[in-house]
């Protein structure tokens, strides 16, 4: 009898602690980027999907279109497709526009994307069938996050601020250059076999990853065709300084050849990677993510490009 009472008390305490955790700043920070999807308006004109660079590249406020930034950081093409498949009903039934953002290493094999930790964030926005997790881990992360990761309990002993988008428009060039260098180091560390961003011989190691990502990109494109969604693949800009770490041959092999290997028509691919309008570090938070000034400028230009393309299609 006492064991039963003790067990009931433990279960009750676990539930209470998990409820309290959901009110912490850390949990709210984790949830903040998912709220955009949970509370999306209906009948949207345009959405963008992708990872961190996409999250920071688009600002649909103060445009003449109803839009939503659906990017999740970090994210790969596999989950781009699943997110769109789940939330596409929020788009206009005909001629809604989807922008899928692509970055220089989008086709490579970031080792982190294969971990269960990578997929855990999707339990809040996708059904179990669309998340690469065991059922028990899916349930624990969604309803009992402290049981899934007991170390999270340390957040009760420190206070964190609610995080917003990085919007560094004032830091000096050296700080932003250092951030760019850290991105390069991170990419090399996360992609085993990659020694630098100039060695094209590394492509042999990534052949299977190229094929997998091409397949996932094709899934998104064909899904859009099936649902009468206007699809655009957009290669995002990066700062001139960050671009200097890549060789042209490397970008051809790791990025542009893979885009050409998809079923996406050339007119549906918009390439801004080397666009001089976005070369200066002043438009970036860290050399990779556009700041609020860069976002507004890029969104205006990309909308103009898409509107011209849509008019040509209907003329």
PDB file of C-alpha atoms in Angstrom:
ATOM      1  CA  UNK A   1       0.000   0.000   0.000  1.00  0.00           C
ATOM      2  CA  UNK A   2       2.753   2.437   0.988  1.00  0.00           C
ATOM      3  CA  UNK A   3       4.671   1.617  -2.173  1.00  0.00           C
ATOM      4  CA  UNK A   4       1.591   2.448  -4.215  1.00  0.00           C
ATOM      5  CA  UNK A   5       1.189   5.785  -2.416  1.00  0.00           C
ATOM      6  CA  UNK A   6       4.896   6.553  -2.876  1.00  0.00           C
ATOM      7  CA  UNK A   7       4.662   5.728  -6.563  1.00  0.00           C
ATOM      8  CA  UNK A   8       1.622   8.017  -6.924  1.00  0.00           C
ATOM      9  CA  UNK A   9       3.477  10.855  -5.161  1.00  0.00           C
ATOM     10  CA  UNK A  10       6.486  10.442  -7.490  1.00  0.00           C
ATOM     11  CA  UNK A  11       4.262  10.493 -10.569  1.00  0.00           C
ATOM     12  CA  UNK A  12       2.494  13.595  -9.250  1.00  0.00           C
ATOM     13  CA  UNK A  13       5.817  15.353  -8.593  1.00  0.00           C
ATOM     14  CA  UNK A  14       7.096  14.472 -12.076  1.00  0.00           C
ATOM     15  CA  UNK A  15       3.977  15.968 -13.638  1.00  0.00           C
ATOM     16  CA  UNK A  16       4.233  19.146 -11.525  1.00  0.00           C
ATOM     17  CA  UNK A  17       7.943  19.632 -12.273  1.00  0.00           C
ATOM     18  CA  UNK A  18       7.325  19.215 -16.000  1.00  0.00           C
ATOM     19  CA  UNK A  19       4.488  21.756 -15.824  1.00  0.00           C
ATOM     20  CA  UNK A  20       6.800  24.201 -14.030  1.00  0.00           C
ATOM     21  CA  UNK A  21       9.519  23.594 -16.610  1.00  0.00           C
ATOM     22  CA  UNK A  22       7.112  24.644 -19.358  1.00  0.00           C
ATOM     23  CA  UNK A  23       6.945  28.076 -17.702  1.00  0.00           C
ATOM     24  CA  UNK A  24      10.716  28.632 -17.691  1.00  0.00           C
ATOM     25  CA  UNK A  25      12.458  31.033 -20.066  1.00  0.00           C
ATOM     26  CA  UNK A  26      14.499  28.195 -21.563  1.00  0.00           C
ATOM     27  CA  UNK A  27      11.389  26.254 -22.540  1.00  0.00           C
ATOM     28  CA  UNK A  28       9.782  29.405 -23.950  1.00  0.00           C
ATOM     29  CA  UNK A  29      12.969  30.063 -25.933  1.00  0.00           C
ATOM     30  CA  UNK A  30      12.825  26.539 -27.363  1.00  0.00           C
ATOM     31  CA  UNK A  31       9.177  26.975 -28.257  1.00  0.00           C
ATOM     32  CA  UNK A  32       9.389  30.483 -29.721  1.00  0.00           C
ATOM     33  CA  UNK A  33      10.264  29.455 -33.269  1.00  0.00           C
ATOM     34  CA  UNK A  34       7.511  26.819 -33.328  1.00  0.00           C
ATOM     35  CA  UNK A  35       4.767  29.286 -32.372  1.00  0.00           C
ATOM     36  CA  UNK A  36       4.927  30.818 -35.849  1.00  0.00           C
ATOM     37  CA  UNK A  37       3.741  27.525 -37.288  1.00  0.00           C
ATOM     38  CA  UNK A  38       1.210  26.769 -34.576  1.00  0.00           C
ATOM     39  CA  UNK A  39      -0.502  30.140 -35.017  1.00  0.00           C
ATOM     40  CA  UNK A  40      -0.169  30.684 -38.755  1.00  0.00           C
ATOM     41  CA  UNK A  41      -2.906  32.616 -40.477  1.00  0.00           C
ATOM     42  CA  UNK A  42      -4.918  31.040 -43.274  1.00  0.00           C
ATOM     43  CA  UNK A  43      -4.939  31.971 -46.944  1.00  0.00           C
ATOM     44  CA  UNK A  44      -1.285  33.042 -47.011  1.00  0.00           C
ATOM     45  CA  UNK A  45       0.254  34.366 -50.213  1.00  0.00           C
ATOM     46  CA  UNK A  46       3.800  33.232 -49.508  1.00  0.00           C
ATOM     47  CA  UNK A  47       5.934  31.217 -47.071  1.00  0.00           C
ATOM     48  CA  UNK A  48       9.616  30.379 -46.811  1.00  0.00           C
ATOM     49  CA  UNK A  49      11.081  27.126 -45.521  1.00  0.00           C
ATOM     50  CA  UNK A  50      14.630  26.194 -44.618  1.00  0.00           C
ATOM     51  CA  UNK A  51      17.173  26.430 -41.805  1.00  0.00           C
ATOM     52  CA  UNK A  52      18.849  29.295 -39.919  1.00  0.00           C
ATOM     53  CA  UNK A  53      19.864  31.366 -42.951  1.00  0.00           C
ATOM     54  CA  UNK A  54      16.260  31.197 -44.198  1.00  0.00           C
ATOM     55  CA  UNK A  55      14.928  32.212 -40.788  1.00  0.00           C
ATOM     56  CA  UNK A  56      17.041  35.372 -40.970  1.00  0.00           C
ATOM     57  CA  UNK A  57      16.609  36.099 -44.682  1.00  0.00           C
ATOM     58  CA  UNK A  58      12.914  36.966 -44.921  1.00  0.00           C
ATOM     59  CA  UNK A  59      10.654  39.550 -43.308  1.00  0.00           C
ATOM     60  CA  UNK A  60       7.114  39.519 -44.661  1.00  0.00           C
ATOM     61  CA  UNK A  61       5.874  42.380 -42.514  1.00  0.00           C
ATOM     62  CA  UNK A  62       5.208  45.656 -44.307  1.00  0.00           C
ATOM     63  CA  UNK A  63       4.928  43.920 -47.673  1.00  0.00           C
ATOM     64  CA  UNK A  64       1.782  43.788 -49.761  1.00  0.00           C
ATOM     65  CA  UNK A  65       1.561  40.014 -49.241  1.00  0.00           C
ATOM     66  CA  UNK A  66       0.395  37.842 -46.369  1.00  0.00           C
ATOM     67  CA  UNK A  67       3.433  35.732 -45.542  1.00  0.00           C
ATOM     68  CA  UNK A  68       4.903  33.487 -42.874  1.00  0.00           C
ATOM     69  CA  UNK A  69       8.490  32.574 -42.088  1.00  0.00           C
ATOM     70  CA  UNK A  70       8.298  28.793 -41.591  1.00  0.00           C
ATOM     71  CA  UNK A  71      12.049  28.210 -41.285  1.00  0.00           C
ATOM     72  CA  UNK A  72      13.315  26.179 -38.317  1.00  0.00           C
ATOM     73  CA  UNK A  73      16.902  26.352 -37.125  1.00  0.00           C
ATOM     74  CA  UNK A  74      18.561  23.936 -37.735  1.00  0.00           C
ATOM     75  CA  UNK A  75      16.711  22.052 -40.468  1.00  0.00           C
ATOM     76  CA  UNK A  76      17.506  19.878 -43.493  1.00  0.00           C
ATOM     77  CA  UNK A  77      15.631  19.249 -46.770  1.00  0.00           C
ATOM     78  CA  UNK A  78      13.999  16.149 -45.253  1.00  0.00           C
ATOM     79  CA  UNK A  79      12.116  18.237 -42.699  1.00  0.00           C
ATOM     80  CA  UNK A  80      11.530  21.115 -45.126  1.00  0.00           C
ATOM     81  CA  UNK A  81       9.349  18.680 -47.061  1.00  0.00           C
ATOM     82  CA  UNK A  82       7.562  17.333 -43.998  1.00  0.00           C
ATOM     83  CA  UNK A  83       6.871  20.805 -42.595  1.00  0.00           C
ATOM     84  CA  UNK A  84       5.427  21.973 -45.900  1.00  0.00           C
ATOM     85  CA  UNK A  85       3.334  18.826 -46.278  1.00  0.00           C
ATOM     86  CA  UNK A  86       1.834  19.396 -42.833  1.00  0.00           C
ATOM     87  CA  UNK A  87       1.180  23.137 -43.072  1.00  0.00           C
ATOM     88  CA  UNK A  88       0.539  23.818 -46.766  1.00  0.00           C
ATOM     89  CA  UNK A  89      -3.251  24.187 -46.169  1.00  0.00           C
ATOM     90  CA  UNK A  90      -2.458  27.622 -44.724  1.00  0.00           C
ATOM     91  CA  UNK A  91      -1.475  28.754 -48.232  1.00  0.00           C
ATOM     92  CA  UNK A  92      -3.914  30.021 -50.822  1.00  0.00           C
ATOM     93  CA  UNK A  93      -5.485  27.069 -52.592  1.00  0.00           C
ATOM     94  CA  UNK A  94      -4.140  28.252 -55.915  1.00  0.00           C
ATOM     95  CA  UNK A  95      -0.963  30.194 -56.697  1.00  0.00           C
ATOM     96  CA  UNK A  96       0.357  30.325 -53.162  1.00  0.00           C
ATOM     97  CA  UNK A  97       4.156  30.713 -53.237  1.00  0.00           C
ATOM     98  CA  UNK A  98       6.792  28.611 -51.444  1.00  0.00           C
ATOM     99  CA  UNK A  99      10.427  29.681 -51.221  1.00  0.00           C
ATOM    100  CA  UNK A 100      12.850  26.916 -50.296  1.00  0.00           C
ATOM    101  CA  UNK A 101      16.144  28.390 -49.144  1.00  0.00           C
ATOM    102  CA  UNK A 102      19.450  26.730 -50.062  1.00  0.00           C
ATOM    103  CA  UNK A 103      22.903  27.423 -48.628  1.00  0.00           C
ATOM    104  CA  UNK A 104      26.400  26.329 -49.751  1.00  0.00           C
ATOM    105  CA  UNK A 105      26.513  23.155 -47.641  1.00  0.00           C
ATOM    106  CA  UNK A 106      22.827  22.191 -47.786  1.00  0.00           C
ATOM    107  CA  UNK A 107      23.646  19.042 -49.784  1.00  0.00           C
ATOM    108  CA  UNK A 108      26.464  17.860 -47.513  1.00  0.00           C
ATOM    109  CA  UNK A 109      26.260  15.474 -44.554  1.00  0.00           C
ATOM    110  CA  UNK A 110      26.064  17.397 -41.306  1.00  0.00           C
ATOM    111  CA  UNK A 111      26.556  14.618 -38.763  1.00  0.00           C
ATOM    112  CA  UNK A 112      24.211  16.335 -36.293  1.00  0.00           C
ATOM    113  CA  UNK A 113      21.122  15.849 -38.490  1.00  0.00           C
ATOM    114  CA  UNK A 114      21.255  12.082 -37.950  1.00  0.00           C
ATOM    115  CA  UNK A 115      21.039  12.373 -34.151  1.00  0.00           C
ATOM    116  CA  UNK A 116      17.770  11.986 -32.268  1.00  0.00           C
ATOM    117  CA  UNK A 117      18.426  15.359 -30.620  1.00  0.00           C
ATOM    118  CA  UNK A 118      18.075  16.964 -34.049  1.00  0.00           C
ATOM    119  CA  UNK A 119      14.615  15.482 -34.575  1.00  0.00           C
ATOM    120  CA  UNK A 120      13.279  16.110 -31.068  1.00  0.00           C
ATOM    121  CA  UNK A 121      12.190  19.683 -31.767  1.00  0.00           C
ATOM    122  CA  UNK A 122       9.702  18.452 -34.376  1.00  0.00           C
ATOM    123  CA  UNK A 123       7.541  16.662 -31.809  1.00  0.00           C
ATOM    124  CA  UNK A 124       5.875  20.025 -31.153  1.00  0.00           C
ATOM    125  CA  UNK A 125       4.882  20.690 -34.755  1.00  0.00           C
ATOM    126  CA  UNK A 126       4.683  17.342 -36.577  1.00  0.00           C
ATOM    127  CA  UNK A 127       2.781  14.095 -35.959  1.00  0.00           C
ATOM    128  CA  UNK A 128       4.708  11.044 -34.789  1.00  0.00           C
ATOM    129  CA  UNK A 129       4.757   9.472 -38.267  1.00  0.00           C
ATOM    130  CA  UNK A 130       6.746  12.422 -39.617  1.00  0.00           C
ATOM    131  CA  UNK A 131       9.423  12.536 -36.913  1.00  0.00           C
ATOM    132  CA  UNK A 132      12.436  10.214 -36.935  1.00  0.00           C
ATOM    133  CA  UNK A 133      12.196   9.188 -33.283  1.00  0.00           C
ATOM    134  CA  UNK A 134      11.160   6.063 -31.376  1.00  0.00           C
ATOM    135  CA  UNK A 135       7.574   6.384 -30.114  1.00  0.00           C
ATOM    136  CA  UNK A 136       8.575   6.518 -26.423  1.00  0.00           C
ATOM    137  CA  UNK A 137      11.105   9.288 -27.023  1.00  0.00           C
ATOM    138  CA  UNK A 138       8.516  11.228 -29.039  1.00  0.00           C
ATOM    139  CA  UNK A 139       6.010  11.053 -26.158  1.00  0.00           C
ATOM    140  CA  UNK A 140       8.584  11.890 -23.471  1.00  0.00           C
ATOM    141  CA  UNK A 141       9.922  14.911 -25.342  1.00  0.00           C
ATOM    142  CA  UNK A 142       6.468  16.247 -26.104  1.00  0.00           C
ATOM    143  CA  UNK A 143       4.846  15.766 -22.700  1.00  0.00           C
ATOM    144  CA  UNK A 144       7.660  15.070 -20.212  1.00  0.00           C
ATOM    145  CA  UNK A 145      10.754  16.913 -21.498  1.00  0.00           C
ATOM    146  CA  UNK A 146      12.540  16.722 -18.137  1.00  0.00           C
ATOM    147  CA  UNK A 147      12.336  12.931 -18.121  1.00  0.00           C
ATOM    148  CA  UNK A 148      13.713  12.853 -21.649  1.00  0.00           C
ATOM    149  CA  UNK A 149      16.591  15.167 -20.673  1.00  0.00           C
ATOM    150  CA  UNK A 150      16.966  15.347 -16.863  1.00  0.00           C
ATOM    151  CA  UNK A 151      19.838  17.857 -17.169  1.00  0.00           C
ATOM    152  CA  UNK A 152      17.282  20.457 -18.155  1.00  0.00           C
ATOM    153  CA  UNK A 153      16.353  20.700 -14.488  1.00  0.00           C
ATOM    154  CA  UNK A 154      19.287  23.071 -13.997  1.00  0.00           C
ATOM    155  CA  UNK A 155      17.203  25.836 -15.631  1.00  0.00           C
ATOM    156  CA  UNK A 156      15.340  26.165 -12.324  1.00  0.00           C
ATOM    157  CA  UNK A 157      18.530  27.560 -10.816  1.00  0.00           C
ATOM    158  CA  UNK A 158      19.224  30.253 -13.385  1.00  0.00           C
ATOM    159  CA  UNK A 159      17.185  32.881 -15.185  1.00  0.00           C
ATOM    160  CA  UNK A 160      17.340  33.238 -18.957  1.00  0.00           C
ATOM    161  CA  UNK A 161      16.012  36.049 -21.096  1.00  0.00           C
ATOM    162  CA  UNK A 162      13.441  35.369 -23.779  1.00  0.00           C
ATOM    163  CA  UNK A 163      15.450  35.156 -26.995  1.00  0.00           C
ATOM    164  CA  UNK A 164      14.562  37.029 -30.151  1.00  0.00           C
ATOM    165  CA  UNK A 165      16.087  37.027 -33.614  1.00  0.00           C
ATOM    166  CA  UNK A 166      19.708  38.110 -33.675  1.00  0.00           C
ATOM    167  CA  UNK A 167      19.758  41.621 -35.074  1.00  0.00           C
ATOM    168  CA  UNK A 168      23.301  42.874 -34.725  1.00  0.00           C
ATOM    169  CA  UNK A 169      23.559  45.966 -36.901  1.00  0.00           C
ATOM    170  CA  UNK A 170      26.222  47.746 -34.840  1.00  0.00           C
ATOM    171  CA  UNK A 171      29.053  45.316 -34.026  1.00  0.00           C
ATOM    172  CA  UNK A 172      32.364  45.964 -35.698  1.00  0.00           C
ATOM    173  CA  UNK A 173      33.679  44.155 -38.746  1.00  0.00           C
ATOM    174  CA  UNK A 174      36.197  42.129 -36.759  1.00  0.00           C
ATOM    175  CA  UNK A 175      33.551  40.604 -34.501  1.00  0.00           C
ATOM    176  CA  UNK A 176      31.438  39.602 -37.489  1.00  0.00           C
ATOM    177  CA  UNK A 177      34.471  38.200 -39.298  1.00  0.00           C
ATOM    178  CA  UNK A 178      35.252  36.098 -36.242  1.00  0.00           C
ATOM    179  CA  UNK A 179      31.691  34.758 -36.291  1.00  0.00           C
ATOM    180  CA  UNK A 180      32.130  33.845 -39.968  1.00  0.00           C
ATOM    181  CA  UNK A 181      35.340  31.997 -39.156  1.00  0.00           C
ATOM    182  CA  UNK A 182      33.545  30.086 -36.406  1.00  0.00           C
ATOM    183  CA  UNK A 183      30.867  29.017 -38.901  1.00  0.00           C
ATOM    184  CA  UNK A 184      33.578  27.643 -41.181  1.00  0.00           C
ATOM    185  CA  UNK A 185      35.196  25.720 -38.322  1.00  0.00           C
ATOM    186  CA  UNK A 186      31.795  24.346 -37.301  1.00  0.00           C
ATOM    187  CA  UNK A 187      30.907  23.190 -40.820  1.00  0.00           C
ATOM    188  CA  UNK A 188      34.225  21.367 -41.165  1.00  0.00           C
ATOM    189  CA  UNK A 189      33.816  19.724 -37.741  1.00  0.00           C
ATOM    190  CA  UNK A 190      30.223  18.660 -38.471  1.00  0.00           C
ATOM    191  CA  UNK A 191      31.017  17.175 -41.886  1.00  0.00           C
ATOM    192  CA  UNK A 192      33.549  14.347 -41.392  1.00  0.00           C
ATOM    193  CA  UNK A 193      35.909  14.146 -44.348  1.00  0.00           C
ATOM    194  CA  UNK A 194      35.731  17.857 -45.084  1.00  0.00           C
ATOM    195  CA  UNK A 195      39.168  19.436 -44.570  1.00  0.00           C
ATOM    196  CA  UNK A 196      38.353  22.885 -45.922  1.00  0.00           C
ATOM    197  CA  UNK A 197      35.896  24.625 -48.243  1.00  0.00           C
ATOM    198  CA  UNK A 198      38.123  24.513 -51.318  1.00  0.00           C
ATOM    199  CA  UNK A 199      38.962  20.798 -51.656  1.00  0.00           C
ATOM    200  CA  UNK A 200      36.693  19.377 -54.401  1.00  0.00           C
ATOM    201  CA  UNK A 201      38.125  15.878 -53.903  1.00  0.00           C
ATOM    202  CA  UNK A 202      35.986  15.605 -50.770  1.00  0.00           C
ATOM    203  CA  UNK A 203      32.943  15.208 -53.015  1.00  0.00           C
ATOM    204  CA  UNK A 204      33.505  11.446 -53.211  1.00  0.00           C
ATOM    205  CA  UNK A 205      32.787  11.126 -49.495  1.00  0.00           C
ATOM    206  CA  UNK A 206      29.460  12.915 -49.887  1.00  0.00           C
ATOM    207  CA  UNK A 207      28.019  11.167 -52.976  1.00  0.00           C
ATOM    208  CA  UNK A 208      25.283   9.373 -51.019  1.00  0.00           C
ATOM    209  CA  UNK A 209      24.408  12.561 -49.148  1.00  0.00           C
ATOM    210  CA  UNK A 210      24.127  14.469 -52.414  1.00  0.00           C
ATOM    211  CA  UNK A 211      21.698  11.851 -53.755  1.00  0.00           C
ATOM    212  CA  UNK A 212      19.627  11.837 -50.569  1.00  0.00           C
ATOM    213  CA  UNK A 213      19.315  15.612 -50.470  1.00  0.00           C
ATOM    214  CA  UNK A 214      18.531  15.848 -54.186  1.00  0.00           C
ATOM    215  CA  UNK A 215      15.750  13.330 -53.602  1.00  0.00           C
ATOM    216  CA  UNK A 216      14.356  15.330 -50.665  1.00  0.00           C
ATOM    217  CA  UNK A 217      14.475  18.551 -52.676  1.00  0.00           C
ATOM    218  CA  UNK A 218      12.620  16.822 -55.530  1.00  0.00           C
ATOM    219  CA  UNK A 219       9.932  15.669 -53.093  1.00  0.00           C
ATOM    220  CA  UNK A 220       9.223  19.261 -52.109  1.00  0.00           C
ATOM    221  CA  UNK A 221       9.199  20.489 -55.695  1.00  0.00           C
ATOM    222  CA  UNK A 222       6.836  17.753 -56.934  1.00  0.00           C
ATOM    223  CA  UNK A 223       4.579  18.196 -53.924  1.00  0.00           C
ATOM    224  CA  UNK A 224       4.213  21.862 -54.880  1.00  0.00           C
ATOM    225  CA  UNK A 225       3.375  20.907 -58.457  1.00  0.00           C
ATOM    226  CA  UNK A 226       0.741  18.484 -57.223  1.00  0.00           C
ATOM    227  CA  UNK A 227      -0.877  21.098 -54.979  1.00  0.00           C
ATOM    228  CA  UNK A 228      -0.684  24.006 -57.481  1.00  0.00           C
ATOM    229  CA  UNK A 229       1.851  25.808 -55.304  1.00  0.00           C
ATOM    230  CA  UNK A 230       4.323  28.113 -57.038  1.00  0.00           C
ATOM    231  CA  UNK A 231       7.769  26.860 -56.009  1.00  0.00           C
ATOM    232  CA  UNK A 232      11.088  28.741 -55.996  1.00  0.00           C
ATOM    233  CA  UNK A 233      14.464  27.458 -54.851  1.00  0.00           C
ATOM    234  CA  UNK A 234      16.510  30.412 -53.622  1.00  0.00           C
ATOM    235  CA  UNK A 235      20.254  30.253 -53.059  1.00  0.00           C
ATOM    236  CA  UNK A 236      20.715  32.753 -50.254  1.00  0.00           C
ATOM    237  CA  UNK A 237      23.420  35.412 -50.176  1.00  0.00           C
ATOM    238  CA  UNK A 238      26.354  35.313 -47.777  1.00  0.00           C
ATOM    239  CA  UNK A 239      28.856  38.046 -46.992  1.00  0.00           C
ATOM    240  CA  UNK A 240      31.838  38.584 -49.256  1.00  0.00           C
ATOM    241  CA  UNK A 241      34.150  37.672 -46.374  1.00  0.00           C
ATOM    242  CA  UNK A 242      32.443  34.331 -45.693  1.00  0.00           C
ATOM    243  CA  UNK A 243      32.296  33.649 -49.419  1.00  0.00           C
ATOM    244  CA  UNK A 244      36.079  33.987 -49.596  1.00  0.00           C
ATOM    245  CA  UNK A 245      36.476  30.690 -47.714  1.00  0.00           C
ATOM    246  CA  UNK A 246      34.865  28.802 -50.617  1.00  0.00           C
ATOM    247  CA  UNK A 247      36.490  28.120 -53.963  1.00  0.00           C
ATOM    248  CA  UNK A 248      34.374  28.418 -57.110  1.00  0.00           C
ATOM    249  CA  UNK A 249      35.072  24.769 -57.926  1.00  0.00           C
ATOM    250  CA  UNK A 250      33.929  23.683 -54.471  1.00  0.00           C
ATOM    251  CA  UNK A 251      30.655  25.618 -54.793  1.00  0.00           C
ATOM    252  CA  UNK A 252      30.067  24.114 -58.227  1.00  0.00           C
ATOM    253  CA  UNK A 253      30.509  20.562 -56.951  1.00  0.00           C
ATOM    254  CA  UNK A 254      28.809  20.856 -53.547  1.00  0.00           C
ATOM    255  CA  UNK A 255      26.029  23.264 -54.473  1.00  0.00           C
ATOM    256  CA  UNK A 256      25.272  24.175 -58.070  1.00  0.00           C
ATOM    257  CA  UNK A 257      25.835  20.752 -59.670  1.00  0.00           C
ATOM    258  CA  UNK A 258      23.418  19.266 -57.135  1.00  0.00           C
ATOM    259  CA  UNK A 259      20.773  21.881 -57.881  1.00  0.00           C
ATOM    260  CA  UNK A 260      21.159  21.070 -61.575  1.00  0.00           C
ATOM    261  CA  UNK A 261      20.718  17.404 -60.669  1.00  0.00           C
ATOM    262  CA  UNK A 262      17.202  18.044 -59.331  1.00  0.00           C
ATOM    263  CA  UNK A 263      13.986  18.218 -61.350  1.00  0.00           C
ATOM    264  CA  UNK A 264      13.607  21.927 -60.586  1.00  0.00           C
ATOM    265  CA  UNK A 265      13.484  24.017 -63.795  1.00  0.00           C
ATOM    266  CA  UNK A 266      16.199  26.632 -64.194  1.00  0.00           C
ATOM    267  CA  UNK A 267      13.655  29.473 -64.131  1.00  0.00           C
ATOM    268  CA  UNK A 268      12.533  28.324 -60.673  1.00  0.00           C
ATOM    269  CA  UNK A 269      16.028  28.736 -59.203  1.00  0.00           C
ATOM    270  CA  UNK A 270      17.062  32.203 -58.022  1.00  0.00           C
ATOM    271  CA  UNK A 271      20.740  32.536 -57.175  1.00  0.00           C
ATOM    272  CA  UNK A 272      21.885  35.351 -54.861  1.00  0.00           C
ATOM    273  CA  UNK A 273      25.005  33.699 -53.458  1.00  0.00           C
ATOM    274  CA  UNK A 274      27.452  36.108 -55.089  1.00  0.00           C
ATOM    275  CA  UNK A 275      25.093  39.059 -55.421  1.00  0.00           C
ATOM    276  CA  UNK A 276      27.142  42.217 -54.843  1.00  0.00           C
ATOM    277  CA  UNK A 277      24.145  43.926 -53.283  1.00  0.00           C
ATOM    278  CA  UNK A 278      24.584  41.631 -50.292  1.00  0.00           C
ATOM    279  CA  UNK A 279      28.354  41.371 -50.027  1.00  0.00           C
ATOM    280  CA  UNK A 280      28.931  43.922 -47.282  1.00  0.00           C
ATOM    281  CA  UNK A 281      29.106  42.784 -43.662  1.00  0.00           C
ATOM    282  CA  UNK A 282      26.880  45.695 -42.568  1.00  0.00           C
ATOM    283  CA  UNK A 283      23.855  43.703 -43.783  1.00  0.00           C
ATOM    284  CA  UNK A 284      24.670  40.705 -41.590  1.00  0.00           C
ATOM    285  CA  UNK A 285      24.588  39.724 -37.971  1.00  0.00           C
ATOM    286  CA  UNK A 286      27.533  37.366 -38.396  1.00  0.00           C
ATOM    287  CA  UNK A 287      28.429  37.031 -42.072  1.00  0.00           C
ATOM    288  CA  UNK A 288      25.821  34.314 -42.682  1.00  0.00           C
ATOM    289  CA  UNK A 289      22.558  35.555 -41.167  1.00  0.00           C
ATOM    290  CA  UNK A 290      21.119  38.771 -42.532  1.00  0.00           C
ATOM    291  CA  UNK A 291      20.236  41.392 -39.910  1.00  0.00           C
ATOM    292  CA  UNK A 292      16.950  43.325 -39.934  1.00  0.00           C
ATOM    293  CA  UNK A 293      18.291  45.826 -42.478  1.00  0.00           C
ATOM    294  CA  UNK A 294      19.535  43.039 -44.738  1.00  0.00           C
ATOM    295  CA  UNK A 295      16.299  41.069 -44.346  1.00  0.00           C
ATOM    296  CA  UNK A 296      14.103  43.947 -45.440  1.00  0.00           C
ATOM    297  CA  UNK A 297      16.336  44.670 -48.419  1.00  0.00           C
ATOM    298  CA  UNK A 298      16.507  41.013 -49.479  1.00  0.00           C
ATOM    299  CA  UNK A 299      12.775  40.403 -49.041  1.00  0.00           C
ATOM    300  CA  UNK A 300      11.962  43.413 -51.216  1.00  0.00           C
ATOM    301  CA  UNK A 301      14.311  42.271 -53.986  1.00  0.00           C
ATOM    302  CA  UNK A 302      13.210  38.619 -53.909  1.00  0.00           C
ATOM    303  CA  UNK A 303       9.551  39.610 -54.066  1.00  0.00           C
ATOM    304  CA  UNK A 304      10.243  41.790 -57.081  1.00  0.00           C
ATOM    305  CA  UNK A 305      12.026  38.901 -58.827  1.00  0.00           C
ATOM    306  CA  UNK A 306       9.212  36.472 -58.095  1.00  0.00           C
ATOM    307  CA  UNK A 307       6.478  38.876 -59.160  1.00  0.00           C
ATOM    308  CA  UNK A 308       8.267  39.455 -62.483  1.00  0.00           C
ATOM    309  CA  UNK A 309       8.607  35.681 -62.981  1.00  0.00           C
ATOM    310  CA  UNK A 310       4.932  35.111 -62.181  1.00  0.00           C
ATOM    311  CA  UNK A 311       3.837  37.825 -64.621  1.00  0.00           C
ATOM    312  CA  UNK A 312       5.954  36.273 -67.378  1.00  0.00           C
ATOM    313  CA  UNK A 313       4.392  32.881 -66.674  1.00  0.00           C
ATOM    314  CA  UNK A 314       0.863  34.254 -67.058  1.00  0.00           C
ATOM    315  CA  UNK A 315       1.585  36.505 -70.059  1.00  0.00           C
TER     316      UNK A 315
END
